PDB file of C-alpha atoms in Angstrom:
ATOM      1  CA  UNK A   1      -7.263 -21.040  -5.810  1.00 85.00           C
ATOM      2  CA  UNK A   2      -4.213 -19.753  -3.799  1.00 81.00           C
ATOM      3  CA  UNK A   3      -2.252 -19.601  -6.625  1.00 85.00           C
ATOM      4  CA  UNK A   4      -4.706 -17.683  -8.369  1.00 85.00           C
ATOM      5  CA  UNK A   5      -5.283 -15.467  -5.854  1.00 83.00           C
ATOM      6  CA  UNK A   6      -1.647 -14.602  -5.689  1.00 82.00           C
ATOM      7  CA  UNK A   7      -0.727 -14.057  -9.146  1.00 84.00           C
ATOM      8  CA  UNK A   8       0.761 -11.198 -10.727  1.00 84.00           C
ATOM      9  CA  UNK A   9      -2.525 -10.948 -12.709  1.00 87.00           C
ATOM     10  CA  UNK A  10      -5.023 -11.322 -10.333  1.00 87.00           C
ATOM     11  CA  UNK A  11      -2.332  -8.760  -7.879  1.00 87.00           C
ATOM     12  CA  UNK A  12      -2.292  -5.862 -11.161  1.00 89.00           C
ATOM     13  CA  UNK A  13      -5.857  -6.137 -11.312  1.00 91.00           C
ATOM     14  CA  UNK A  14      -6.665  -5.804  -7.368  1.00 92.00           C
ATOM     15  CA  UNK A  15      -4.153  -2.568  -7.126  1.00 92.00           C
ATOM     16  CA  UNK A  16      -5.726  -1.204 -10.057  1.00 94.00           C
ATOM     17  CA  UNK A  17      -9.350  -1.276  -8.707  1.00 95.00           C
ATOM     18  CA  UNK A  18      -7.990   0.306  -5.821  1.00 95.00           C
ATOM     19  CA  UNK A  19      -5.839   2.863  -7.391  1.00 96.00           C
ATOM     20  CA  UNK A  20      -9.667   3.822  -9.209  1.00 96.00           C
ATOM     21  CA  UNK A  21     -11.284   3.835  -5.721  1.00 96.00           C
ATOM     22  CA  UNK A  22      -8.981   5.977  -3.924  1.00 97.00           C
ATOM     23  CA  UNK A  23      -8.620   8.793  -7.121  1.00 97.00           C
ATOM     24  CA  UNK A  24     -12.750   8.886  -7.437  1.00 97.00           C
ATOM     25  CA  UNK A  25     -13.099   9.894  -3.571  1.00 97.00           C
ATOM     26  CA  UNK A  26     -10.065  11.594  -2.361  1.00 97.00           C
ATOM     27  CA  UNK A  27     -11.482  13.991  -6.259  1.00 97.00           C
ATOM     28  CA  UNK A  28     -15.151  13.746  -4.422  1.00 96.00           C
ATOM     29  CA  UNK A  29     -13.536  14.514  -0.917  1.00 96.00           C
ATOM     30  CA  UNK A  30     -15.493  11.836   0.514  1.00 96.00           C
ATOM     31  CA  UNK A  31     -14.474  11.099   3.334  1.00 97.00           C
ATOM     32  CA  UNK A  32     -13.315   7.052   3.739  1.00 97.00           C
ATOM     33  CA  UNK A  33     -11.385   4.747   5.880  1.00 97.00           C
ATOM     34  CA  UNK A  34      -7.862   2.080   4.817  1.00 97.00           C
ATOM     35  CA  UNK A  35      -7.582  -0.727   6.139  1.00 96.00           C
ATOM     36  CA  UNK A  36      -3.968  -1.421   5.427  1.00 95.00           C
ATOM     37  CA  UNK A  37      -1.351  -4.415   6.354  1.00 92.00           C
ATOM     38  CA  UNK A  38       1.225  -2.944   8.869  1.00 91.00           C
ATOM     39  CA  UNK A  39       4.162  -4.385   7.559  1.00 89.00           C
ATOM     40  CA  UNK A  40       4.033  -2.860   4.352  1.00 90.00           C
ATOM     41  CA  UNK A  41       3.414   0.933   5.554  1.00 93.00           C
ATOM     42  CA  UNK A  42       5.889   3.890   5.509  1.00 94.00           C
ATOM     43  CA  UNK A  43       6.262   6.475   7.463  1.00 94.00           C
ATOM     44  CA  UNK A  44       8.450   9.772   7.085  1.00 95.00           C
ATOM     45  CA  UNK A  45       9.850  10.425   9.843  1.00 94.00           C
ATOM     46  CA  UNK A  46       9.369   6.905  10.914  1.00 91.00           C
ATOM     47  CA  UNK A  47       6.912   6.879  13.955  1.00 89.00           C
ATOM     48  CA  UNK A  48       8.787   6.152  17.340  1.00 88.00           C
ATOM     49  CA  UNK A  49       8.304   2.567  18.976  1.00 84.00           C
ATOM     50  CA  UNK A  50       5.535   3.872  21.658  1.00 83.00           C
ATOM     51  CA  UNK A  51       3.161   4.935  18.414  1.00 85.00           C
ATOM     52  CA  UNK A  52       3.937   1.930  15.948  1.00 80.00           C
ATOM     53  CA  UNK A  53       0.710  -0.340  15.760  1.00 78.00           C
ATOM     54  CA  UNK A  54       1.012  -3.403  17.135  1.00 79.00           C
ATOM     55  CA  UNK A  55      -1.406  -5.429  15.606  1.00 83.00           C
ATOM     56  CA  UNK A  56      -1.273  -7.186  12.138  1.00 89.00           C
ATOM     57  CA  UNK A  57      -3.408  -4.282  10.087  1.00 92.00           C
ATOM     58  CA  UNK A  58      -4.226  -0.455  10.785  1.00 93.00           C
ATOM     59  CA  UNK A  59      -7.466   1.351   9.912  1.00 93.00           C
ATOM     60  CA  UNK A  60      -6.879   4.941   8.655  1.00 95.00           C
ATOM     61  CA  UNK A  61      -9.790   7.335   8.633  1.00 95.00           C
ATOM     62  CA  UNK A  62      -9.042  10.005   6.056  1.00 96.00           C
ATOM     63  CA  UNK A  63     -11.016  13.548   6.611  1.00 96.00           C
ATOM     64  CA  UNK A  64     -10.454  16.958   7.092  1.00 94.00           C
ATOM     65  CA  UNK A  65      -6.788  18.288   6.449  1.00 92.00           C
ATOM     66  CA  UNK A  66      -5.695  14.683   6.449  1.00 94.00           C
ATOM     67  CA  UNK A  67      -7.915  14.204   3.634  1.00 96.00           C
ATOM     68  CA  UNK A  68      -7.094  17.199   2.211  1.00 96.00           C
ATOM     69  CA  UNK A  69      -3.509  16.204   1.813  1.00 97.00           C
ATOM     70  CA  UNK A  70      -4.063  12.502   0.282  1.00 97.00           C
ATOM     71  CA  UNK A  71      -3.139  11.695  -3.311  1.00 97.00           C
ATOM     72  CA  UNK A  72      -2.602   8.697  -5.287  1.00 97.00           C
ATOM     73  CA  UNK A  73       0.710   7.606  -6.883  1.00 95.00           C
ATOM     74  CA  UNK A  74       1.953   4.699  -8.624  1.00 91.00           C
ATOM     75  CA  UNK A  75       3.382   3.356  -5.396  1.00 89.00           C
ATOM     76  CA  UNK A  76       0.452   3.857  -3.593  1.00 95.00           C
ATOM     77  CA  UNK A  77      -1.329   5.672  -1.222  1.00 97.00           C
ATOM     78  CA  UNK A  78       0.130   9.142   0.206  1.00 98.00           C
ATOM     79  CA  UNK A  79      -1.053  11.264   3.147  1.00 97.00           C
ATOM     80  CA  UNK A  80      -0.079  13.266   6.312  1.00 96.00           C
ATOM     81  CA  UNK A  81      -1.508  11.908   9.492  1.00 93.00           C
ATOM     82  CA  UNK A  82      -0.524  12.793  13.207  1.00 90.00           C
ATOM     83  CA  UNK A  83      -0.616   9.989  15.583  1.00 89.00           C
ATOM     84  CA  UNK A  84      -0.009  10.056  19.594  1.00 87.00           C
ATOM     85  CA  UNK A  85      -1.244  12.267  22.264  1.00 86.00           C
ATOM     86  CA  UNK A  86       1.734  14.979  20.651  1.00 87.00           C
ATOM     87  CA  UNK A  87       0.346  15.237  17.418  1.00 88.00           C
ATOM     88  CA  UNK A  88       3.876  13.404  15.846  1.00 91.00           C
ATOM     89  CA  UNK A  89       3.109  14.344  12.422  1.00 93.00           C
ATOM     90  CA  UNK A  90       4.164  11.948   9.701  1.00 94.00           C
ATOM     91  CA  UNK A  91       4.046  11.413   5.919  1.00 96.00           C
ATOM     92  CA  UNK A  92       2.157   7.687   5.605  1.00 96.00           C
ATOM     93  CA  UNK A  93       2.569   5.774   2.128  1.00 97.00           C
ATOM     94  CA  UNK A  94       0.108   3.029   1.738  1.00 95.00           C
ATOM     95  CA  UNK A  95       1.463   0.802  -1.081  1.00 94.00           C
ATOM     96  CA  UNK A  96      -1.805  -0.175  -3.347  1.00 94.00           C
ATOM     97  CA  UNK A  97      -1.395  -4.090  -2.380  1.00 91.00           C
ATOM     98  CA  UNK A  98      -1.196  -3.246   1.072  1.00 93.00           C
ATOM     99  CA  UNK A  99      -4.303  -1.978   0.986  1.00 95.00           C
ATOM    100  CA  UNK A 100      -6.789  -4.603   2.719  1.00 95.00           C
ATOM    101  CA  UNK A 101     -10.399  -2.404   2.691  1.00 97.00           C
ATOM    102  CA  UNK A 102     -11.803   0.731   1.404  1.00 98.00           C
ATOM    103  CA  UNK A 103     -14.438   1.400   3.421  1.00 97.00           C
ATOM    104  CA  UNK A 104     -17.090   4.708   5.105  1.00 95.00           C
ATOM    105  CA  UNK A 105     -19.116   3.613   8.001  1.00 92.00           C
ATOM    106  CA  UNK A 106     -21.655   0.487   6.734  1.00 93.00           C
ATOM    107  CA  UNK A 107     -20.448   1.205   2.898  1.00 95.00           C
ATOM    108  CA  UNK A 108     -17.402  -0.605   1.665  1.00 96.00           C
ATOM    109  CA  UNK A 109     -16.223   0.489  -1.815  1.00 95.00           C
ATOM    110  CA  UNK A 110     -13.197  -2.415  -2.414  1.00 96.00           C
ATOM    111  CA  UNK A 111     -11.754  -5.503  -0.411  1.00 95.00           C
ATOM    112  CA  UNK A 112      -8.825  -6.878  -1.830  1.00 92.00           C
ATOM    113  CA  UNK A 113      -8.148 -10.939  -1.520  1.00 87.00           C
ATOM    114  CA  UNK A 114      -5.152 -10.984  -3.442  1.00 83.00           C
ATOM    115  CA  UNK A 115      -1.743 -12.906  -1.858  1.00 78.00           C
ATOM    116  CA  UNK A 116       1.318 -11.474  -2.107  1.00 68.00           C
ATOM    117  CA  UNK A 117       2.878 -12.946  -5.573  1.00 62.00           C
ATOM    118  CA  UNK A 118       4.815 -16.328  -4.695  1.00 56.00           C
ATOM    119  CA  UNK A 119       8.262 -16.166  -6.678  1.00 50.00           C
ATOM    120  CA  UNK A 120       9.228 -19.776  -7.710  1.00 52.00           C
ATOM    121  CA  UNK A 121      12.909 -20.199  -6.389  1.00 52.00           C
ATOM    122  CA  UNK A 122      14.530 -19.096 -10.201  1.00 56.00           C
ATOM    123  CA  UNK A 123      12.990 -15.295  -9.967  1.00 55.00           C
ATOM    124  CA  UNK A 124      14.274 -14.808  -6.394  1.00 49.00           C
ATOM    125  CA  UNK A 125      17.524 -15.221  -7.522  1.00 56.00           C
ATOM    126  CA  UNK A 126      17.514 -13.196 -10.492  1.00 59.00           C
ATOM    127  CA  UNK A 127      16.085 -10.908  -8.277  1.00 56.00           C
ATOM    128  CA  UNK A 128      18.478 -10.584  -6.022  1.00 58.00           C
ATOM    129  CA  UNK A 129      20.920 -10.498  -8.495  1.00 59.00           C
ATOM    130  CA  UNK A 130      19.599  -7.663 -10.210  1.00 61.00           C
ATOM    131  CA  UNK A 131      19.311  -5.773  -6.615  1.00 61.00           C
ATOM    132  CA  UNK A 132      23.209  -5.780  -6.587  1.00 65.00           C
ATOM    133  CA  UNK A 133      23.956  -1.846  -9.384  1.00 66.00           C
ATOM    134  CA  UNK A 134      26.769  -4.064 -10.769  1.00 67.00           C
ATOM    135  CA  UNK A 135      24.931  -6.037 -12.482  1.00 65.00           C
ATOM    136  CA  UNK A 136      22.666  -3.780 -14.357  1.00 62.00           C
ATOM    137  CA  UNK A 137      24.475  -4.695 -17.702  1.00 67.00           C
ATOM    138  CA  UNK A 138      22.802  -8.071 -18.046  1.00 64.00           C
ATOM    139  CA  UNK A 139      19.322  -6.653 -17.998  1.00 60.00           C
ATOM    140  CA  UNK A 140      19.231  -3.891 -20.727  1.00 58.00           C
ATOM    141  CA  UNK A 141      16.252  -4.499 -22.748  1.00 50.00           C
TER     142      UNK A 141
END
């Protein structure tokens, strides 16, 4: 099952429902909550170290102008949010498999059990290879 759940597949299929989830309500401006992993969250400017979360995952509660500014992309999940007692205002991109929850108050609209995809040892090395611009060459299709 583990592999399963953490196969490219089974990952397209998860970011795909939520990618559907997130364009229906932020069009419906219904307002909803993300609960996100941590890790995988941007911020721009990034937050300063008294405001970072601490914990594991984050819940988001999109309304109002914070709602009003959300949109969907193909890298996920965009929106302005202001966190601290100062209002530090900050662009937050939620990547669509870092999304754990879509939720508003008892109703939850999409959980997502997919694993991040587990690259055997052979594609982490092409990987990395193709990370390094000098090597672009070998991969024209």
């Amino acid at each position: 099952m583990q592999k399963f759940l953490a196969s490219g597949d089974f990952n397209a299929l998860m970011k795909k429902h939520a990618k559907e989830v997130l364009h229906l309500l932020i069009a419906k401006n219904q307002k909803f909550d993300i609960l996100a992993d941590v890790e995988q969250i941007e911020f721009k400017p990034a937050l300063p170290k008294g405001l970072l979360p601490e914990k594991n995952a984050v819940l988001f509660g999109l309304e109002g102008y914070t709602l009003s500014s959300a949109y969907v992309s193909e890298s996920g999940l965009h929106f302005h949010a202001a966190f601290g007692e100062n209002d530090f205002e900050s662009m937050v991109l939620i990547p669509l498999c870092a999304i754990m929850r879509i939720s508003s108050g008892n109703a939850v609209f999409f959980v997502s059990f997919a694993l991040p995809e587990q690259l055997d040892e052979t594609e982490k090395s092409k990987n990395i290879f193709k990370a390094n611009p000098k090597n672009k060459d070998f991969f024209k299709k």
